[in-house]
């Protein structure tokens, strides 16, 4: 008798092959049989009838920021709500190991600024049990999770550990310091890290406004670290690049890939000011591939969409004196004030006195801002932008924005697609996803708590791209599943998961695809110290199984926590 048998479902096995009606058997943490009806002759201690549903591998999310949250939240939300059975964290060059005791607060302020995770929650929530990166992995290894976790060595923390106060951006590392960083990276990989990450974008700053250490570091530093990775024999080199500078970065990207002989991946988005650059970048990836170098772009499933609301990090009226005067009020009395016509008139008459050019763009580009309503339309019609509505109705776009923020009891949301929507269509993003040298990522689970709610992207990929998209072509369901199972798992050297086949890890989703969806983002106060974050739940997960244990049943946690730390590459037994 098997531990679990799933019958009558449509098997979509993660390899981008045709779906088929079939059944699957699990013993312990391993798939022991899968195939058409009649393949599994023995019964199961638990039988799951998947009639009318799809059966897929669990999602492998390769871009998350649970580095701190993993020390207090075993459910790794939002990942746990969205069928994710493996997460990779430590992206964008920020994290919490290695760390001298005196640098902990500084690392928190760095993470708070770069990833918009409330500093108070980090300070209160992190259980510091380490100094070195191997000790950090050991601390994670002592914990249980709803999904497996893998970690990467972050450049910001590494540079601060080696260089101390000299780690600030703009200060070059000495050859001795580069050698030490390379040795520590090798040590981390040998202890089980899955890769190394860095950031080279001016958008990534600490809460104090300082660039991430190493943002403009000389390429010799990155090459030195790559040599440490090569000595370890495995590991992905992940980087957040300044999008207009991606082509000029290809020289050192190629050199890193040549040294490590393992994948190099950069965050690949479409910038409004350079709307066609993505085509050139794909050409550079193709040339690298022709030369035997594994350089890939990491692509999001939807626009990098900033959500603005009264309780979030941003709204169009932050910094205006009459709005800031209400900042210390509780939510209900603040809303009562905001609803007063005189208060509205005063706020609308003012401007943010110190807004940067970037902030002015985000807060006041009414042609790129939409009221976010209903079932979460991530490809909004240009005719419905606040600017278009204002012109059509003879109203002020700012007034429309203000009034919408006051709807739903003061929970109204505005949507500002910062990247991947310059042409007001997702057709270019679709083309990027179809390219063989890109990978699905950038969901940023655990991060951007007050402005972006993209941790739901694994669910969105299926519901939107394979079923609901109406303003352009969709993608085939088996391909969308392949993108976030076999492709992402193998990219990080985890060859034991991401496929429904005999001998593979029993990480499985049983999904009511017809009803699969994401609910509307909502602000909650459930982080340590009751700090706020946006959350967005998945709907339609009949079962999620991780390591052979049912962790989610009908969109609810069962309490099972089979997830463990993943140490280095994983292979089939």
Coordinates of C-alpha atoms in Angstrom, one line a residue:
X1 CA 0.0 0.0 0.0
X2 CA 1.2 3.5 -0.9
X3 CA 1.2 6.5 1.4
X4 CA -0.7 8.7 -1.0
X5 CA -2.4 7.9 -4.3
X6 CA -3.8 10.7 -6.6
X7 CA -6.2 9.5 -9.2
X8 CA -8.3 10.8 -12.1
X9 CA -6.4 14.0 -12.5
X10 CA -4.9 15.7 -15.6
X11 CA -1.1 15.1 -15.2
X12 CA 1.0 18.1 -16.3
X13 CA 4.4 16.7 -15.4
X14 CA 6.6 19.9 -15.6
X15 CA 8.6 18.9 -18.7
X16 CA 6.5 20.9 -21.2
X17 CA 4.9 17.8 -22.7
X18 CA 1.2 17.2 -23.4
X19 CA -1.1 16.7 -20.4
X20 CA -2.8 13.3 -19.9
X21 CA -5.4 11.7 -17.7
X22 CA -3.5 9.8 -15.1
X23 CA -2.6 8.8 -11.5
X24 CA 0.4 9.1 -9.2
X25 CA 1.6 7.2 -6.1
X26 CA 3.8 8.5 -3.3
X27 CA 5.8 6.6 -0.7
X28 CA 7.6 8.7 1.9
X29 CA 9.0 11.7 0.1
X30 CA 9.3 10.1 -3.3
X31 CA 7.1 9.6 -6.3
X32 CA 7.1 5.9 -7.0
X33 CA 4.7 5.6 -9.9
X34 CA 3.0 7.9 -12.3
X35 CA 1.2 7.3 -15.6
X36 CA -2.2 6.7 -17.3
X37 CA -5.1 5.1 -15.5
X38 CA -4.2 1.6 -14.3
X39 CA -0.5 2.5 -13.6
X40 CA -1.1 2.5 -9.8
X41 CA -2.5 -0.9 -8.9
X42 CA -2.2 -0.7 -5.1
X43 CA -4.3 1.5 -2.9
X44 CA -3.1 4.4 -0.8
X45 CA -3.4 5.1 2.9
X46 CA -4.7 8.4 1.6
X47 CA -6.5 8.5 -1.7
X48 CA -7.0 11.9 -3.4
X49 CA -9.6 12.1 -6.2
X50 CA -8.3 14.8 -8.6
X51 CA -11.3 14.5 -11.1
X52 CA -11.6 17.7 -13.1
X53 CA -8.3 19.1 -11.7
X54 CA -4.7 19.4 -12.8
X55 CA -1.8 17.7 -11.1
X56 CA 1.5 19.5 -11.3
X57 CA 4.9 19.6 -9.6
X58 CA 5.2 22.1 -6.7
X59 CA 6.5 25.5 -7.8
X60 CA 10.2 26.3 -7.4
X61 CA 10.4 30.1 -6.8
X62 CA 14.0 31.2 -7.6
X63 CA 13.7 34.8 -6.4
X64 CA 12.6 35.4 -2.9
X65 CA 13.7 37.4 0.2
X66 CA 12.8 35.2 3.1
X67 CA 16.3 35.5 4.6
X68 CA 15.0 37.0 7.9
X69 CA 11.4 35.8 7.8
X70 CA 12.6 32.2 7.7
X71 CA 13.7 32.6 11.3
X72 CA 10.2 33.4 12.5
X73 CA 7.7 32.2 9.9
X74 CA 7.7 28.5 9.1
X75 CA 4.9 29.0 6.6
X76 CA 7.0 31.4 4.5
X77 CA 4.0 33.4 3.4
X78 CA 3.1 34.3 0.8
X79 CA 4.9 31.4 -0.8
X80 CA 3.0 28.9 1.3
X81 CA -0.3 30.2 0.0
X82 CA 0.7 29.7 -3.6
X83 CA 1.8 26.1 -4.2
X84 CA 5.5 26.8 -3.7
X85 CA 7.4 23.9 -2.4
X86 CA 11.0 25.3 -2.8
X87 CA 12.2 28.8 -2.4
X88 CA 15.6 30.4 -3.2
X89 CA 16.5 33.4 -1.2
X90 CA 19.5 35.7 -0.7
X91 CA 18.9 37.6 -4.0
X92 CA 19.9 41.1 -5.0
X93 CA 23.0 41.2 -2.9
X94 CA 21.2 41.6 0.4
X95 CA 20.9 39.3 3.4
X96 CA 22.0 38.7 6.9
X97 CA 25.1 36.5 6.7
X98 CA 28.0 36.7 7.2
X99 CA 27.5 39.3 9.9
X100 CA 29.6 40.6 12.8
X101 CA 27.4 41.4 15.8
X102 CA 28.0 45.1 15.5
X103 CA 26.8 45.2 11.9
X104 CA 23.4 43.5 12.4
X105 CA 21.5 46.8 12.7
X106 CA 23.2 48.1 9.6
X107 CA 22.2 45.0 7.6
X108 CA 18.7 45.5 8.8
X109 CA 18.7 49.1 7.5
X110 CA 20.1 47.9 4.2
X111 CA 17.4 45.3 3.8
X112 CA 14.7 47.7 4.9
X113 CA 15.7 50.2 2.2
X114 CA 16.4 47.8 -0.6
X115 CA 13.5 45.4 -0.1
X116 CA 11.0 47.6 1.8
X117 CA 10.7 45.2 4.7
X118 CA 9.8 47.1 8.0
X119 CA 13.0 47.5 10.0
X120 CA 11.1 47.1 13.3
X121 CA 9.8 43.7 12.2
X122 CA 13.3 42.6 11.2
X123 CA 14.8 43.8 14.5
X124 CA 12.2 42.1 16.6
X125 CA 11.8 39.0 14.5
X126 CA 15.3 37.8 13.6
X127 CA 16.7 35.2 15.9
X128 CA 20.4 35.8 15.4
X129 CA 22.2 32.5 15.9
X130 CA 25.2 33.0 13.6
X131 CA 28.1 35.0 12.4
X132 CA 29.5 33.1 9.4
X133 CA 27.5 32.0 6.4
X134 CA 27.9 28.3 7.3
X135 CA 26.5 29.1 10.8
X136 CA 23.6 30.8 9.2
X137 CA 22.8 27.6 7.2
X138 CA 23.1 25.6 10.3
X139 CA 20.6 27.9 12.0
X140 CA 18.2 27.3 9.1
X141 CA 18.9 23.6 9.2
X142 CA 17.6 23.4 12.7
X143 CA 14.2 24.7 11.6
X144 CA 11.2 23.2 9.8
X145 CA 9.2 24.9 7.0
X146 CA 6.2 24.4 4.8
X147 CA 8.6 24.4 1.8
X148 CA 12.3 23.7 1.2
X149 CA 14.6 26.7 1.3
X150 CA 17.9 27.4 -0.4
X151 CA 20.2 30.4 0.3
X152 CA 22.7 32.4 -1.6
X153 CA 25.7 34.4 -0.4
X154 CA 24.8 38.2 -0.6
X155 CA 27.5 40.6 -1.7
X156 CA 26.4 43.4 0.6
X157 CA 26.7 41.4 3.7
X158 CA 30.0 39.7 2.5
X159 CA 31.6 43.1 1.6
X160 CA 30.6 44.5 5.0
X161 CA 32.0 41.5 6.8
X162 CA 35.4 41.7 5.1
X163 CA 35.8 45.4 4.7
X164 CA 33.9 46.9 7.7
X165 CA 33.4 50.6 7.4
X166 CA 35.3 50.6 4.1
X167 CA 32.5 48.5 2.4
X168 CA 30.6 51.6 1.4
X169 CA 30.0 51.9 -2.3
X170 CA 32.7 53.7 -4.2
X171 CA 35.6 52.3 -2.1
X172 CA 37.6 49.7 -4.0
X173 CA 38.5 46.4 -2.3
X174 CA 42.2 45.6 -2.0
X175 CA 43.5 42.4 -3.6
X176 CA 43.7 40.9 -0.2
X177 CA 40.1 41.7 0.6
X178 CA 39.0 40.3 -2.8
X179 CA 40.8 37.1 -1.9
X180 CA 39.1 37.0 1.4
X181 CA 35.7 37.5 -0.2
X182 CA 36.4 34.7 -2.7
X183 CA 37.5 32.3 0.1
X184 CA 34.3 33.1 2.1
X185 CA 32.1 32.6 -1.0
X186 CA 33.8 29.2 -1.6
X187 CA 33.3 28.3 2.0
X188 CA 29.6 29.2 1.8
X189 CA 29.0 27.2 -1.3
X190 CA 30.8 24.2 0.1
X191 CA 28.6 24.5 3.2
X192 CA 25.5 24.4 1.0
X193 CA 24.8 27.8 -0.5
X194 CA 23.2 27.6 -3.9
X195 CA 24.9 30.7 -5.3
X196 CA 26.1 34.3 -4.9
X197 CA 24.2 37.5 -5.5
X198 CA 25.1 41.1 -6.1
X199 CA 23.3 44.4 -6.9
X200 CA 24.4 47.0 -9.4
X201 CA 21.3 49.2 -9.6
X202 CA 21.0 52.7 -8.2
X203 CA 17.4 51.9 -7.1
X204 CA 18.8 49.6 -4.4
X205 CA 19.6 51.8 -1.4
X206 CA 19.6 51.5 2.4
X207 CA 17.0 53.3 4.4
X208 CA 19.6 55.9 5.0
X209 CA 20.0 56.4 1.2
X210 CA 23.3 54.6 0.8
X211 CA 23.9 52.4 -2.2
X212 CA 24.3 48.6 -1.6
X213 CA 28.0 47.9 -1.0
X214 CA 29.6 46.9 -4.2
X215 CA 27.1 48.6 -6.5
X216 CA 30.0 50.2 -8.5
X217 CA 32.7 47.8 -7.4
X218 CA 35.4 47.2 -10.0
X219 CA 34.8 44.1 -12.1
X220 CA 38.0 42.6 -10.7
X221 CA 36.1 42.1 -7.4
X222 CA 33.4 40.2 -9.1
X223 CA 35.9 38.2 -11.1
X224 CA 37.7 37.3 -7.9
X225 CA 34.5 36.1 -6.3
X226 CA 33.7 34.1 -9.4
X227 CA 37.0 32.3 -8.9
X228 CA 35.9 31.3 -5.4
X229 CA 32.7 29.9 -6.9
X230 CA 34.7 28.0 -9.5
X231 CA 36.8 26.4 -6.7
X232 CA 33.6 25.2 -5.0
X233 CA 32.4 23.7 -8.2
X234 CA 28.8 24.9 -8.3
X235 CA 26.6 27.9 -7.8
X236 CA 24.5 30.5 -9.7
X237 CA 25.8 34.0 -10.0
X238 CA 22.7 36.3 -9.6
X239 CA 22.7 40.0 -10.1
X240 CA 20.4 43.0 -10.1
X241 CA 21.6 45.3 -12.8
X242 CA 20.7 48.9 -13.7
X243 CA 18.6 48.2 -16.8
X244 CA 20.0 50.7 -19.2
X245 CA 23.5 49.4 -18.4
X246 CA 22.8 45.7 -19.0
X247 CA 24.6 45.7 -22.4
X248 CA 27.7 47.3 -21.1
X249 CA 27.8 44.8 -18.2
X250 CA 28.0 41.8 -20.6
X251 CA 31.7 41.9 -20.7
X252 CA 32.1 40.9 -17.1
X253 CA 28.9 38.8 -17.1
X254 CA 30.5 36.7 -19.8
X255 CA 33.8 36.5 -17.9
X256 CA 32.1 35.3 -14.7
X257 CA 30.2 32.6 -16.7
X258 CA 33.4 31.5 -18.3
X259 CA 35.2 31.2 -14.9
X260 CA 32.4 29.5 -13.0
X261 CA 31.1 27.3 -15.9
X262 CA 27.7 27.7 -14.2
X263 CA 24.7 29.9 -14.8
X264 CA 24.8 33.7 -14.6
X265 CA 21.4 35.4 -14.3
X266 CA 20.5 39.1 -14.2
X267 CA 17.2 40.7 -13.4
X268 CA 15.7 41.5 -16.8
X269 CA 12.9 44.1 -17.0
X270 CA 11.7 46.6 -19.6
X271 CA 12.5 50.2 -18.8
X272 CA 10.1 53.0 -20.1
X273 CA 13.0 55.1 -21.2
X274 CA 14.6 52.2 -23.2
X275 CA 11.5 50.3 -24.5
X276 CA 13.4 48.3 -27.1
X277 CA 16.5 47.5 -25.2
X278 CA 15.2 44.1 -24.2
X279 CA 15.6 42.9 -27.8
X280 CA 19.3 43.8 -27.9
X281 CA 19.8 42.1 -24.5
X282 CA 18.3 38.9 -25.8
X283 CA 20.7 39.1 -28.7
X284 CA 23.6 39.4 -26.3
X285 CA 22.3 36.3 -24.4
X286 CA 22.1 34.4 -27.7
X287 CA 25.7 35.4 -28.6
X288 CA 26.9 34.2 -25.1
X289 CA 25.1 30.9 -25.6
X290 CA 26.7 30.4 -29.0
X291 CA 30.0 30.9 -27.2
X292 CA 29.2 28.3 -24.6
X293 CA 28.4 30.7 -21.8
X294 CA 25.3 30.3 -19.7
X295 CA 24.1 34.0 -19.3
X296 CA 20.3 34.3 -18.7
X297 CA 17.8 37.0 -18.1
X298 CA 15.4 36.6 -15.2
X299 CA 11.9 37.7 -16.2
X300 CA 8.9 38.7 -14.0
X301 CA 5.4 37.3 -14.8
X302 CA 3.8 40.8 -14.9
X303 CA 4.7 44.4 -14.5
X304 CA 6.7 45.5 -11.5
X305 CA 3.6 47.1 -10.2
X306 CA 3.7 49.6 -7.4
X307 CA 0.6 49.6 -5.3
X308 CA -0.3 52.9 -3.6
X309 CA -2.7 53.3 -0.7
X310 CA -3.1 55.4 2.4
X311 CA -1.5 52.7 4.6
X312 CA 1.4 51.7 2.2
X313 CA 4.8 53.0 1.6
X314 CA 3.7 55.3 -1.2
X315 CA 0.7 57.3 -2.4
X316 CA 0.5 60.3 -4.6
X317 CA 0.2 62.7 -1.7
X318 CA 3.0 61.6 0.6
X319 CA 5.3 64.5 1.6
X320 CA 2.5 67.1 1.1
X321 CA 2.4 69.0 4.4
X322 CA -1.4 68.7 5.0
X323 CA -1.2 64.9 4.5
X324 CA 1.9 64.4 6.6
X325 CA 0.1 66.3 9.4
X326 CA -2.2 63.3 9.7
X327 CA 0.6 60.7 9.8
X328 CA 0.4 60.0 13.5
X329 CA -3.4 59.4 13.6
X330 CA -4.9 56.0 13.8
X331 CA -6.5 54.7 10.6
X332 CA -10.1 55.5 11.4
X333 CA -9.6 59.1 12.6
X334 CA -7.2 59.7 9.7
X335 CA -9.7 58.5 7.2
X336 CA -12.3 60.7 8.8
X337 CA -10.0 63.7 8.3
X338 CA -9.2 62.7 4.7
X339 CA -12.9 62.6 3.8
X340 CA -13.3 66.2 4.8
X341 CA -13.6 68.5 1.7
X342 CA -11.4 71.1 3.2
X343 CA -8.6 68.6 4.0
X344 CA -8.8 67.2 0.5
X345 CA -8.6 70.7 -1.0
X346 CA -5.6 71.6 1.1
X347 CA -3.7 68.4 0.1
X348 CA -4.5 68.7 -3.6
X349 CA -3.3 72.3 -3.6
X350 CA 0.2 71.2 -2.2
X351 CA 3.2 69.4 -3.6
X352 CA 5.9 67.2 -2.1
X353 CA 8.6 69.8 -1.3
X354 CA 11.6 67.4 -1.7
X355 CA 10.4 64.8 -4.2
X356 CA 13.2 63.4 -6.4
X357 CA 12.8 63.1 -10.1
X358 CA 12.1 59.3 -9.6
X359 CA 9.5 60.0 -6.9
X360 CA 7.8 62.6 -9.0
X361 CA 7.6 60.0 -11.8
X362 CA 6.1 57.4 -9.5
X363 CA 3.6 59.6 -7.7
X364 CA 2.5 61.9 -10.5
X365 CA 2.5 60.1 -13.8
X366 CA -1.3 59.9 -14.1
X367 CA -1.1 58.4 -17.6
X368 CA 0.6 55.3 -16.0
X369 CA -1.7 55.0 -13.0
X370 CA -4.9 53.1 -12.6
X371 CA -7.5 52.5 -10.0
X372 CA -6.9 48.9 -8.9
X373 CA -10.3 47.1 -8.6
X374 CA -12.1 43.9 -9.1
X375 CA -10.2 40.7 -9.7
X376 CA -6.7 42.3 -10.1
X377 CA -6.3 43.3 -13.8
X378 CA -2.5 43.4 -14.3
X379 CA -2.8 44.5 -18.0
X380 CA -5.0 47.6 -17.6
X381 CA -6.6 49.4 -20.6
X382 CA -4.9 52.7 -21.4
X383 CA -8.4 54.2 -21.7
X384 CA -8.9 53.6 -18.0
X385 CA -5.8 55.4 -16.7
X386 CA -6.5 58.2 -14.3
X387 CA -5.2 60.7 -16.9
X388 CA -7.5 59.3 -19.6
X389 CA -10.5 59.3 -17.3
X390 CA -9.8 62.8 -16.1
X391 CA -9.6 64.1 -19.6
X392 CA -12.7 62.3 -20.7
X393 CA -14.8 63.4 -17.7
X394 CA -13.3 66.9 -17.3
X395 CA -12.0 66.1 -13.8
X396 CA -8.6 66.4 -12.0
X397 CA -6.6 63.1 -12.1
X398 CA -5.3 63.9 -8.7
X399 CA -8.8 64.3 -7.4
X400 CA -9.8 60.9 -8.9
X401 CA -6.8 59.3 -7.3
X402 CA -7.6 60.8 -3.9
X403 CA -11.3 59.7 -4.1
X404 CA -10.4 56.2 -5.1
X405 CA -7.9 55.8 -2.2
X406 CA -10.8 56.7 0.1
X407 CA -13.0 53.9 -1.2
X408 CA -13.5 50.5 0.4
X409 CA -13.2 52.0 3.9
X410 CA -10.0 53.7 3.0
X411 CA -8.4 50.6 1.5
X412 CA -8.6 51.7 -2.2
X413 CA -5.5 50.9 -4.3
X414 CA -3.8 52.6 -7.1
X415 CA -1.7 50.6 -9.6
X416 CA 1.5 52.0 -11.1
X417 CA 3.4 49.6 -13.4
X418 CA 7.0 50.8 -12.9
X419 CA 8.5 48.4 -15.4
X420 CA 7.4 46.0 -18.2
X421 CA 4.5 48.2 -19.2
X422 CA 5.9 51.1 -21.2
X423 CA 3.9 50.1 -24.3
X424 CA 0.8 49.5 -22.2
X425 CA 0.7 45.9 -23.3
X426 CA 2.3 42.7 -22.0
X427 CA 3.2 41.4 -25.5
X428 CA 6.9 42.2 -25.1
X429 CA 6.9 40.4 -21.7
X430 CA 5.3 37.4 -23.3
X431 CA 8.0 37.3 -26.0
X432 CA 10.7 37.5 -23.3
X433 CA 9.1 34.5 -21.5
X434 CA 9.0 32.4 -24.6
X435 CA 12.7 32.9 -25.2
X436 CA 14.8 29.9 -24.2
X437 CA 17.5 32.0 -22.4
X438 CA 15.2 33.6 -19.9
X439 CA 13.9 32.1 -16.6
X440 CA 10.8 32.9 -14.6
X441 CA 11.5 34.8 -11.4
X442 CA 11.4 38.2 -9.7
X443 CA 8.3 37.4 -7.6
X444 CA 10.1 38.9 -4.6
X445 CA 8.2 36.9 -2.0
X446 CA 8.8 38.3 1.5
X447 CA 9.9 41.7 0.2
X448 CA 8.5 45.1 -0.8
X449 CA 5.9 44.8 1.9
X450 CA 4.4 48.3 1.6
X451 CA 4.5 48.8 -2.2
X452 CA 4.6 45.6 -4.3
X453 CA 2.6 42.4 -3.9
X454 CA 4.1 40.1 -6.4
X455 CA 4.7 37.0 -4.2
X456 CA 1.5 35.7 -5.7
X457 CA 3.1 35.4 -9.1
X458 CA 3.4 31.6 -9.2
X459 CA -0.4 31.4 -9.1
X460 CA -0.9 34.4 -11.4
X461 CA 1.3 32.7 -14.1
X462 CA -1.3 30.0 -14.6
X463 CA -4.6 32.0 -14.1
X464 CA -3.6 34.9 -16.2
X465 CA -1.2 33.7 -18.9
X466 CA -2.7 30.3 -19.5
X467 CA -6.4 31.1 -19.0
X468 CA -7.6 34.7 -18.5
X469 CA -5.5 37.1 -20.7
X470 CA -7.8 39.0 -23.0
X471 CA -5.7 41.8 -24.6
X472 CA -3.3 39.5 -26.4
X473 CA -2.0 36.0 -26.9
X474 CA -1.6 33.6 -24.0
X475 CA 0.9 30.9 -23.2
X476 CA 0.3 27.2 -23.2
X477 CA -0.4 25.8 -19.7
X478 CA 2.3 23.0 -19.8
X479 CA 4.9 25.7 -20.8
X480 CA 3.8 28.0 -17.9
X481 CA 4.1 25.1 -15.5
X482 CA 7.5 24.0 -17.0
X483 CA 8.7 27.6 -16.4
X484 CA 8.4 27.4 -12.7
X485 CA 9.1 23.8 -12.0
X486 CA 11.7 21.9 -14.0
X487 CA 13.3 25.0 -15.4
X488 CA 13.8 26.8 -12.2
X489 CA 14.7 23.7 -10.2
X490 CA 17.4 22.6 -12.6
X491 CA 18.7 26.2 -13.0
X492 CA 19.8 26.1 -9.3
X493 CA 21.1 22.5 -9.5
X494 CA 18.1 20.8 -8.0
X495 CA 17.6 17.9 -10.3
X496 CA 15.5 15.9 -7.8
X497 CA 12.4 18.0 -8.1
X498 CA 10.2 19.9 -10.5
X499 CA 9.1 16.9 -12.5
X500 CA 6.3 14.3 -11.9
X501 CA 8.2 11.1 -12.6
X502 CA 9.3 8.0 -10.7
X503 CA 12.2 8.7 -8.3
X504 CA 11.6 12.5 -8.1
X505 CA 10.7 14.3 -4.9
X506 CA 7.0 14.1 -4.0
X507 CA 6.4 17.9 -4.4
X508 CA 2.9 18.1 -6.0
X509 CA 0.1 20.5 -6.5
X510 CA -3.5 19.4 -7.2
X511 CA -5.2 22.5 -8.6
X512 CA -8.8 23.4 -9.4
X513 CA -7.6 25.2 -12.5
X514 CA -11.0 26.5 -13.6
X515 CA -11.3 28.4 -10.3
X516 CA -7.6 29.2 -9.7
X517 CA -7.1 32.8 -8.9
X518 CA -5.4 35.4 -6.7
X519 CA -7.5 37.5 -4.4
X520 CA -7.2 41.3 -4.2
X521 CA -4.1 42.6 -2.4
X522 CA -4.8 43.8 1.1
X523 CA -2.7 45.5 3.8
X524 CA -2.4 43.5 6.9
X525 CA -0.5 44.0 10.2
X526 CA 0.8 40.5 10.8
X527 CA 4.6 41.0 10.9
X528 CA 6.5 41.1 14.1
X529 CA 5.7 44.3 16.1
X530 CA 2.4 44.3 14.0
X531 CA 4.3 45.9 11.1
X532 CA 2.3 46.2 7.9
X533 CA 2.6 44.3 4.6
X534 CA 0.5 43.6 1.5
X535 CA -0.8 40.1 1.2
X536 CA -2.5 38.3 -1.7
X537 CA -3.8 34.8 -1.2
X538 CA -4.1 32.0 -3.7
X539 CA -7.4 30.3 -4.4
X540 CA -7.8 26.9 -6.0
X541 CA -5.1 24.8 -4.3
X542 CA -7.0 21.7 -3.5
X543 CA -3.8 20.1 -2.2
X544 CA -0.1 21.0 -2.0
X545 CA 2.2 18.2 -1.1
X546 CA 5.8 18.8 -0.1
X547 CA 8.2 15.9 0.6
X548 CA 5.2 13.6 0.5
X549 CA 3.2 15.4 3.2
X550 CA 0.0 17.4 2.6
X551 CA 0.8 20.9 3.6
X552 CA -2.2 22.7 2.1
X553 CA -5.8 21.3 1.8
X554 CA -8.4 23.4 0.1
X555 CA -6.4 26.6 0.5
X556 CA -5.8 26.0 4.2
X557 CA -2.6 25.0 6.0
X558 CA -2.7 21.6 7.5
X559 CA 0.1 22.3 10.0
X560 CA 2.6 19.9 8.3
X561 CA 6.1 21.4 8.0
X562 CA 8.2 19.0 6.0
X563 CA 10.4 21.6 4.4
X564 CA 14.1 21.7 5.1
X565 CA 17.2 23.5 4.1
X566 CA 18.6 22.5 0.7
X567 CA 22.4 22.3 0.8
X568 CA 24.0 22.6 -2.6
X569 CA 23.1 20.6 -5.8
X570 CA 20.5 17.9 -5.5
X571 CA 20.4 14.7 -7.6
X572 CA 18.1 11.8 -8.0
X573 CA 19.0 8.8 -5.8

